[in-house]
Amino acid sequence: MIGHAARLFLGCVFLLAGVLKVINPDELAREMTGYGIIGARVSAVAAPLLIAIEITLGVALLVASRMRVTAAVASILLLVFLGAKIYSFARGNTDPCGCFGTYLQTSPGWGIAIDTGFLASGLLTLWGLGRRGDIGGRLRSMAVATVAFLSLGLAVASPHLPIDRFVTRLAVGRSLLDLGLQGKVPGEGRRLVALLDLTDPGAAAIAARLDAIAGEPRAARVVAITPSSEEDKAAFQWQANPGFAVEHVDFALLNPPGQRPLYRRLPRYFLVAGDRVVAIYDDAPPAASDLISSEAS
Amino acid sequence: MRVRLAAPLAFALVVVPAAIPSQARAGELLCKANYDYSIEVNGTYPQGACFYQGDARGKWFIDIPSNKDGLLMDLTERKIFAVPRGRVAPAGDGELKVQDDLPPGSTAYAFSVEGPIIQFQADDSKIRILPVLQRPPITGSTTIAEIEADRPEYREGMKIYTPDPKSMAVIGKYPKQVEIEAYFATWCPHCKIYMPKLLRVLKDAKNPRIKLDLVGVPRNFTQASGPWSDKNLTSVPTIVVKVEGREITRMGAREGAVPEEELAGILQAVK
């Protein structure tokens, strides 16, 4: 009984963690890099894999597929999480733990405590199930394999899915204060705000498109906001010679812990009138002519 | 006929007036100091040297007081032009007006870009423009006066900051002995925002019972030894607040931090 209760609890935990992370795999990759154990390239590959593993483990635990194996894998995974957090914390990393994605974040200390509790649940599952858990079931295994396949596909595709309006805090009608950008978007009239990653190889091409808008006197003024470092900003400034202002805003301000992020992936564009967002352009900046015609109307 | 006349008339009314202001300001560049960059001349950082951003695209002005001429960097033309001092005039608020309609044949220098750094040779000077965070850091004990003299980004940050008067009153009149050990780094972007505010607060407080130990740390401060060693520092800035010799708490930079409010709160709690 205790073993099954622990199994169901752990299954819910893994499923919730995976589902919340699949909304923003890029953020998970960034947090994994922040632990200082693996680099950005490895994290970019590992993040979708980890999400798929968590969802699959969650489902496998809930449907009781190969319970002992699943509980053992879950416990090992929790041990790895715990080790990574302790290692990172010992090196002075005080970034919040994104164990449940960007939407439920805890301090590193709490993250370690929570993982210890989950690990205890994993061990309790193993102990409580005894030898009963090793029965499989072909149908269940196939269902779990299907979930693994689908969740990996979802994690890979997620950044490209049009869900930003639901999962980020950028929305039409919100004020610059709501977005944490008060004082960062100079001017009072209509301004096109471009959220840019200046280290993106395509940044110069984006700058050229924004220059076309900035060079049109009747179009909205262009302001680029970037979480990239000051060094990256300087390099961009000298290489791209943008015809618009570039403001650095700290990543933590754009995506504060515990709040919905401003973006999942860059670039992102939005139009501001006064201090309110009036339009959002997720794929590409609007053409200068579009900004002029909308102003006329 | 009306239609035929209307087009040129509209052109005259709309386009020509729009063109007039730009013609009127042609040749005059309004330049605003930009403290995100340092000017290095032959490996040194001359006091008073300043980098300015022009109000025209891709134009930046380099003012090195010891140089005969000012230098105008044109990113579009990929050249740096010597500008005689007679063409440069103050415009108030630390801004400059530069007449940039230079005659043909003006002295020009080629420059190269390496990542965030611009470098060029002007006569016998090797000049580099680099982000302030890339300057060799201040390490070890230092003072507010030394920082103000050496780091324009800190000096100007202090100048423009207005501390909260209520908090300042608390800090200024605090009766106990306070020691503040501030570990910071001139290479750290958060310190660049936070430290000028804190230094302004401590400078303005004028409380003789508050002693400040200001320590600059190197990039590898967790491995390198110095006055910052054995202080259990994990990040910078770290501000250790001691009241009557006893460490009470540590403050650090976070987005939107207001150092005087935090410090006043700490001191009030230890009354």
mmCIF file of C-alpha atoms in Angstrom, chain A residues 66-275:
data_model
loop_
_atom_site.group_PDB
_atom_site.id
_atom_site.type_symbol
_atom_site.label_atom_id
_atom_site.label_comp_id
_atom_site.label_asym_id
_atom_site.label_seq_id
_atom_site.Cartn_x
_atom_site.Cartn_y
_atom_site.Cartn_z
ATOM 1 C CA ARG A 66 7.556 -2.328 -14.934
ATOM 2 C CA MET A 67 7.289 -0.689 -11.543
ATOM 3 C CA ARG A 68 10.583 -1.750 -9.948
ATOM 4 C CA VAL A 69 12.649 -0.778 -12.993
ATOM 5 C CA THR A 70 10.792 2.506 -13.317
ATOM 6 C CA ALA A 71 11.128 3.324 -9.619
ATOM 7 C CA ALA A 72 14.834 2.467 -9.736
ATOM 8 C CA VAL A 73 15.411 4.733 -12.773
ATOM 9 C CA ALA A 74 13.405 7.524 -11.118
ATOM 10 C CA SER A 75 15.485 7.227 -7.932
ATOM 11 C CA ILE A 76 18.759 7.289 -9.860
ATOM 12 C CA LEU A 77 17.579 10.355 -11.772
ATOM 13 C CA LEU A 78 16.634 12.098 -8.527
ATOM 14 C CA LEU A 79 20.055 11.237 -7.125
ATOM 15 C CA VAL A 80 21.683 12.861 -10.176
ATOM 16 C CA PHE A 81 19.478 15.983 -9.733
ATOM 17 C CA LEU A 82 20.390 16.169 -6.080
ATOM 18 C CA GLY A 83 24.117 15.798 -6.787
ATOM 19 C CA ALA A 84 24.011 18.495 -9.489
ATOM 20 C CA LYS A 85 22.200 20.907 -7.175
ATOM 21 C CA ILE A 86 24.559 20.349 -4.265
ATOM 22 C CA TYR A 87 27.567 20.763 -6.588
ATOM 23 C CA SER A 88 26.165 23.971 -8.074
ATOM 24 C CA PHE A 89 25.146 25.395 -4.684
ATOM 25 C CA ALA A 90 28.602 24.637 -3.272
ATOM 26 C CA ARG A 91 30.119 26.638 -6.158
ATOM 27 C CA GLY A 92 28.070 29.666 -5.180
ATOM 28 C CA ASN A 93 25.238 29.402 -7.676
ATOM 29 C CA THR A 94 22.220 30.880 -5.950
ATOM 30 C CA ASP A 95 19.930 30.871 -8.998
ATOM 31 C CA PRO A 96 16.473 29.484 -8.251
ATOM 32 C CA CYS A 97 15.918 25.829 -8.952
ATOM 33 C CA GLY A 98 13.779 25.268 -12.028
ATOM 34 C CA CYS A 99 12.783 21.745 -10.995
ATOM 35 C CA PHE A 100 9.271 22.478 -12.240
ATOM 36 C CA GLY A 101 10.185 24.812 -15.092
ATOM 37 C CA THR A 102 10.001 28.574 -14.880
ATOM 38 C CA TYR A 103 6.548 28.552 -13.381
ATOM 39 C CA LEU A 104 7.263 26.993 -9.988
ATOM 40 C CA GLN A 105 10.706 28.029 -8.835
ATOM 41 C CA THR A 106 12.325 27.537 -5.456
ATOM 42 C CA SER A 107 15.538 28.652 -3.798
ATOM 43 C CA PRO A 108 18.512 26.273 -4.203
ATOM 44 C CA GLY A 109 18.214 25.202 -0.555
ATOM 45 C CA TRP A 110 14.539 24.328 -0.974
ATOM 46 C CA GLY A 111 15.325 22.573 -4.239
ATOM 47 C CA ILE A 112 17.802 20.310 -2.448
ATOM 48 C CA ALA A 113 15.317 19.631 0.358
ATOM 49 C CA ILE A 114 12.497 18.839 -2.089
ATOM 50 C CA ASP A 115 14.671 16.514 -4.160
ATOM 51 C CA THR A 116 15.718 14.705 -0.996
ATOM 52 C CA GLY A 117 12.024 14.180 -0.209
ATOM 53 C CA PHE A 118 11.351 12.892 -3.732
ATOM 54 C CA LEU A 119 14.327 10.566 -3.509
ATOM 55 C CA ALA A 120 12.892 9.199 -0.279
ATOM 56 C CA SER A 121 9.615 8.566 -2.160
ATOM 57 C CA GLY A 122 11.528 6.702 -4.854
ATOM 58 C CA LEU A 123 13.247 4.505 -2.299
ATOM 59 C CA LEU A 124 9.934 3.975 -0.507
ATOM 60 C CA THR A 125 8.388 2.862 -3.791
ATOM 61 C CA LEU A 126 11.180 0.335 -4.326
ATOM 62 C CA TRP A 127 10.966 -0.926 -0.741
ATOM 63 C CA GLY A 128 7.155 -0.971 -0.592
ATOM 64 C CA LEU A 129 6.675 -2.844 -3.859
ATOM 65 C CA GLY A 130 9.035 -5.651 -2.909
ATOM 66 C CA ARG A 131 9.254 -8.059 -5.870
ATOM 67 C CA ARG A 132 5.715 -7.388 -7.053
ATOM 68 C CA GLY A 133 6.673 -4.594 -9.294
ATOM 69 C CA ASP A 134 8.506 -6.554 -11.943
ATOM 70 C CA ILE A 135 5.416 -7.663 -13.853
ATOM 71 C CA GLY A 136 5.202 -5.847 -17.151
ATOM 72 C CA GLY A 137 2.279 -5.949 -19.518
ATOM 73 C CA ARG A 138 2.799 -5.479 -23.220
ATOM 74 C CA LEU A 139 0.021 -2.947 -23.630
ATOM 75 C CA ARG A 140 1.331 -0.771 -20.819
ATOM 76 C CA SER A 141 4.862 -0.933 -22.198
ATOM 77 C CA MET A 142 3.630 0.091 -25.619
ATOM 78 C CA ALA A 143 1.660 2.961 -24.112
ATOM 79 C CA VAL A 144 4.742 4.153 -22.215
ATOM 80 C CA ALA A 145 6.902 3.871 -25.338
ATOM 81 C CA THR A 146 4.335 5.941 -27.248
ATOM 82 C CA VAL A 147 4.363 8.571 -24.508
ATOM 83 C CA ALA A 148 8.188 8.650 -24.664
ATOM 84 C CA PHE A 149 8.118 9.193 -28.402
ATOM 85 C CA LEU A 150 5.409 11.851 -28.305
ATOM 86 C CA SER A 151 6.876 13.738 -25.365
ATOM 87 C CA LEU A 152 10.290 13.917 -27.049
ATOM 88 C CA GLY A 153 8.627 15.248 -30.192
ATOM 89 C CA LEU A 154 6.699 17.780 -28.144
ATOM 90 C CA ALA A 155 9.822 18.930 -26.284
ATOM 91 C CA VAL A 156 11.699 19.443 -29.568
ATOM 92 C CA ALA A 157 8.774 21.209 -31.243
ATOM 93 C CA SER A 158 7.658 23.238 -28.228
ATOM 94 C CA PRO A 159 9.742 26.407 -28.828
ATOM 95 C CA HIS A 160 8.192 26.668 -32.283
ATOM 96 C CA LEU A 161 4.600 26.130 -31.221
ATOM 97 C CA PRO A 162 2.403 29.260 -31.191
ATOM 98 C CA ILE A 163 1.722 29.180 -27.458
ATOM 99 C CA ASP A 164 3.664 32.288 -26.420
ATOM 100 C CA ARG A 165 0.494 34.280 -25.814
ATOM 101 C CA PHE A 166 -0.576 31.729 -23.189
ATOM 102 C CA VAL A 167 2.730 31.046 -21.466
ATOM 103 C CA THR A 168 4.536 34.393 -21.478
ATOM 104 C CA ARG A 169 3.482 37.614 -19.810
ATOM 105 C CA LEU A 170 3.730 39.656 -22.986
ATOM 106 C CA ALA A 171 0.158 40.424 -24.009
ATOM 107 C CA VAL A 172 -1.709 43.214 -25.742
ATOM 108 C CA GLY A 173 -2.893 45.773 -23.202
ATOM 109 C CA ARG A 174 -0.142 45.139 -20.658
ATOM 110 C CA SER A 175 1.920 48.098 -19.509
ATOM 111 C CA LEU A 176 5.691 48.435 -19.650
ATOM 112 C CA LEU A 177 5.606 48.379 -15.847
ATOM 113 C CA ASP A 178 3.870 44.973 -15.932
ATOM 114 C CA LEU A 179 6.559 43.746 -18.273
ATOM 115 C CA GLY A 180 9.406 45.021 -16.079
ATOM 116 C CA LEU A 181 10.469 47.435 -18.807
ATOM 117 C CA GLN A 182 9.560 50.738 -17.244
ATOM 118 C CA GLY A 183 12.139 53.343 -18.238
ATOM 119 C CA LYS A 184 13.748 50.950 -20.704
ATOM 120 C CA VAL A 185 11.751 51.996 -23.756
ATOM 121 C CA PRO A 186 12.441 55.698 -24.240
ATOM 122 C CA GLY A 187 9.933 57.952 -25.943
ATOM 123 C CA GLU A 188 6.200 58.410 -25.687
ATOM 124 C CA GLY A 189 4.705 57.708 -29.095
ATOM 125 C CA ARG A 190 4.559 54.416 -30.901
ATOM 126 C CA ARG A 191 7.714 52.359 -30.499
ATOM 127 C CA LEU A 192 8.516 48.996 -31.947
ATOM 128 C CA VAL A 193 10.331 47.010 -29.277
ATOM 129 C CA ALA A 194 12.584 44.215 -30.492
ATOM 130 C CA LEU A 195 13.703 41.669 -27.924
ATOM 131 C CA LEU A 196 16.959 40.411 -29.400
ATOM 132 C CA ASP A 197 19.671 37.905 -28.653
ATOM 133 C CA LEU A 198 22.725 39.715 -29.983
ATOM 134 C CA THR A 199 24.776 36.518 -30.063
ATOM 135 C CA ASP A 200 22.318 35.009 -32.542
ATOM 136 C CA PRO A 201 24.076 34.606 -35.915
ATOM 137 C CA GLY A 202 20.987 36.142 -37.507
ATOM 138 C CA ALA A 203 21.147 39.307 -35.384
ATOM 139 C CA ALA A 204 22.788 41.382 -38.140
ATOM 140 C CA ALA A 205 20.065 40.412 -40.627
ATOM 141 C CA ILE A 206 17.392 41.324 -38.082
ATOM 142 C CA ALA A 207 19.144 44.647 -37.498
ATOM 143 C CA ALA A 208 18.983 45.345 -41.235
ATOM 144 C CA ARG A 209 15.201 44.774 -41.195
ATOM 145 C CA LEU A 210 14.800 46.985 -38.149
ATOM 146 C CA ASP A 211 16.992 49.635 -39.797
ATOM 147 C CA ALA A 212 14.477 49.786 -42.624
ATOM 148 C CA ILE A 213 11.800 50.676 -40.070
ATOM 149 C CA ALA A 214 14.070 53.057 -38.142
ATOM 150 C CA GLY A 215 14.968 54.798 -41.391
ATOM 151 C CA GLU A 216 11.328 55.497 -42.220
ATOM 152 C CA PRO A 217 10.508 58.777 -40.449
ATOM 153 C CA ARG A 218 6.754 58.107 -40.317
ATOM 154 C CA ALA A 219 7.095 54.605 -38.891
ATOM 155 C CA ALA A 220 7.316 53.786 -35.208
ATOM 156 C CA ARG A 221 10.607 54.412 -33.427
ATOM 157 C CA VAL A 222 12.640 51.222 -32.921
ATOM 158 C CA VAL A 223 14.132 50.196 -29.572
ATOM 159 C CA ALA A 224 16.014 46.937 -29.175
ATOM 160 C CA ILE A 225 16.184 45.309 -25.769
ATOM 161 C CA THR A 226 18.643 42.552 -25.115
ATOM 162 C CA PRO A 227 19.672 40.333 -22.229
ATOM 163 C CA SER A 228 23.018 39.783 -23.994
ATOM 164 C CA SER A 229 26.116 41.004 -22.159
ATOM 165 C CA GLU A 230 27.590 44.465 -22.558
ATOM 166 C CA GLU A 231 30.468 42.931 -24.488
ATOM 167 C CA ASP A 232 28.030 41.280 -26.893
ATOM 168 C CA LYS A 233 26.182 44.555 -27.203
ATOM 169 C CA ALA A 234 29.419 46.365 -28.092
ATOM 170 C CA ALA A 235 30.368 43.739 -30.662
ATOM 171 C CA PHE A 236 26.900 44.018 -32.215
ATOM 172 C CA GLN A 237 27.096 47.815 -32.183
ATOM 173 C CA TRP A 238 30.389 47.860 -34.090
ATOM 174 C CA GLN A 239 29.519 45.101 -36.549
ATOM 175 C CA ALA A 240 25.879 45.833 -37.356
ATOM 176 C CA ASN A 241 25.968 49.630 -36.862
ATOM 177 C CA PRO A 242 22.256 49.692 -36.033
ATOM 178 C CA GLY A 243 20.224 52.802 -36.729
ATOM 179 C CA PHE A 244 18.247 52.316 -33.513
ATOM 180 C CA ALA A 245 18.915 52.296 -29.772
ATOM 181 C CA VAL A 246 19.994 49.057 -28.101
ATOM 182 C CA GLU A 247 19.291 48.743 -24.377
ATOM 183 C CA HIS A 248 20.705 46.028 -22.171
ATOM 184 C CA VAL A 249 18.259 44.628 -19.618
ATOM 185 C CA ASP A 250 19.300 41.912 -17.225
ATOM 186 C CA PHE A 251 17.915 38.459 -17.960
ATOM 187 C CA ALA A 252 16.550 38.218 -14.403
ATOM 188 C CA LEU A 253 14.497 41.351 -14.973
ATOM 189 C CA LEU A 254 13.060 40.114 -18.252
ATOM 190 C CA ASN A 255 12.302 36.697 -16.811
ATOM 191 C CA PRO A 256 11.963 37.072 -13.040
ATOM 192 C CA PRO A 257 11.838 33.874 -11.005
ATOM 193 C CA GLY A 258 8.306 32.835 -10.137
ATOM 194 C CA GLN A 259 6.711 34.928 -12.886
ATOM 195 C CA ARG A 260 5.773 34.004 -16.388
ATOM 196 C CA PRO A 261 8.710 34.862 -18.667
ATOM 197 C CA LEU A 262 8.633 37.712 -21.159
ATOM 198 C CA TYR A 263 9.724 35.356 -23.897
ATOM 199 C CA ARG A 264 10.550 31.725 -24.499
ATOM 200 C CA ARG A 265 12.767 32.279 -27.495
ATOM 201 C CA LEU A 266 14.267 35.351 -29.149
ATOM 202 C CA PRO A 267 13.711 37.416 -31.209
ATOM 203 C CA ARG A 268 10.280 38.752 -30.270
ATOM 204 C CA TYR A 269 8.721 42.047 -31.307
ATOM 205 C CA PHE A 270 5.920 44.179 -29.980
ATOM 206 C CA LEU A 271 4.480 47.600 -30.599
ATOM 207 C CA VAL A 272 3.985 50.023 -27.735
ATOM 208 C CA ALA A 273 1.802 53.112 -27.709
ATOM 209 C CA GLY A 274 2.275 55.290 -24.646
ATOM 210 C CA ASP A 275 3.163 52.662 -22.083
#
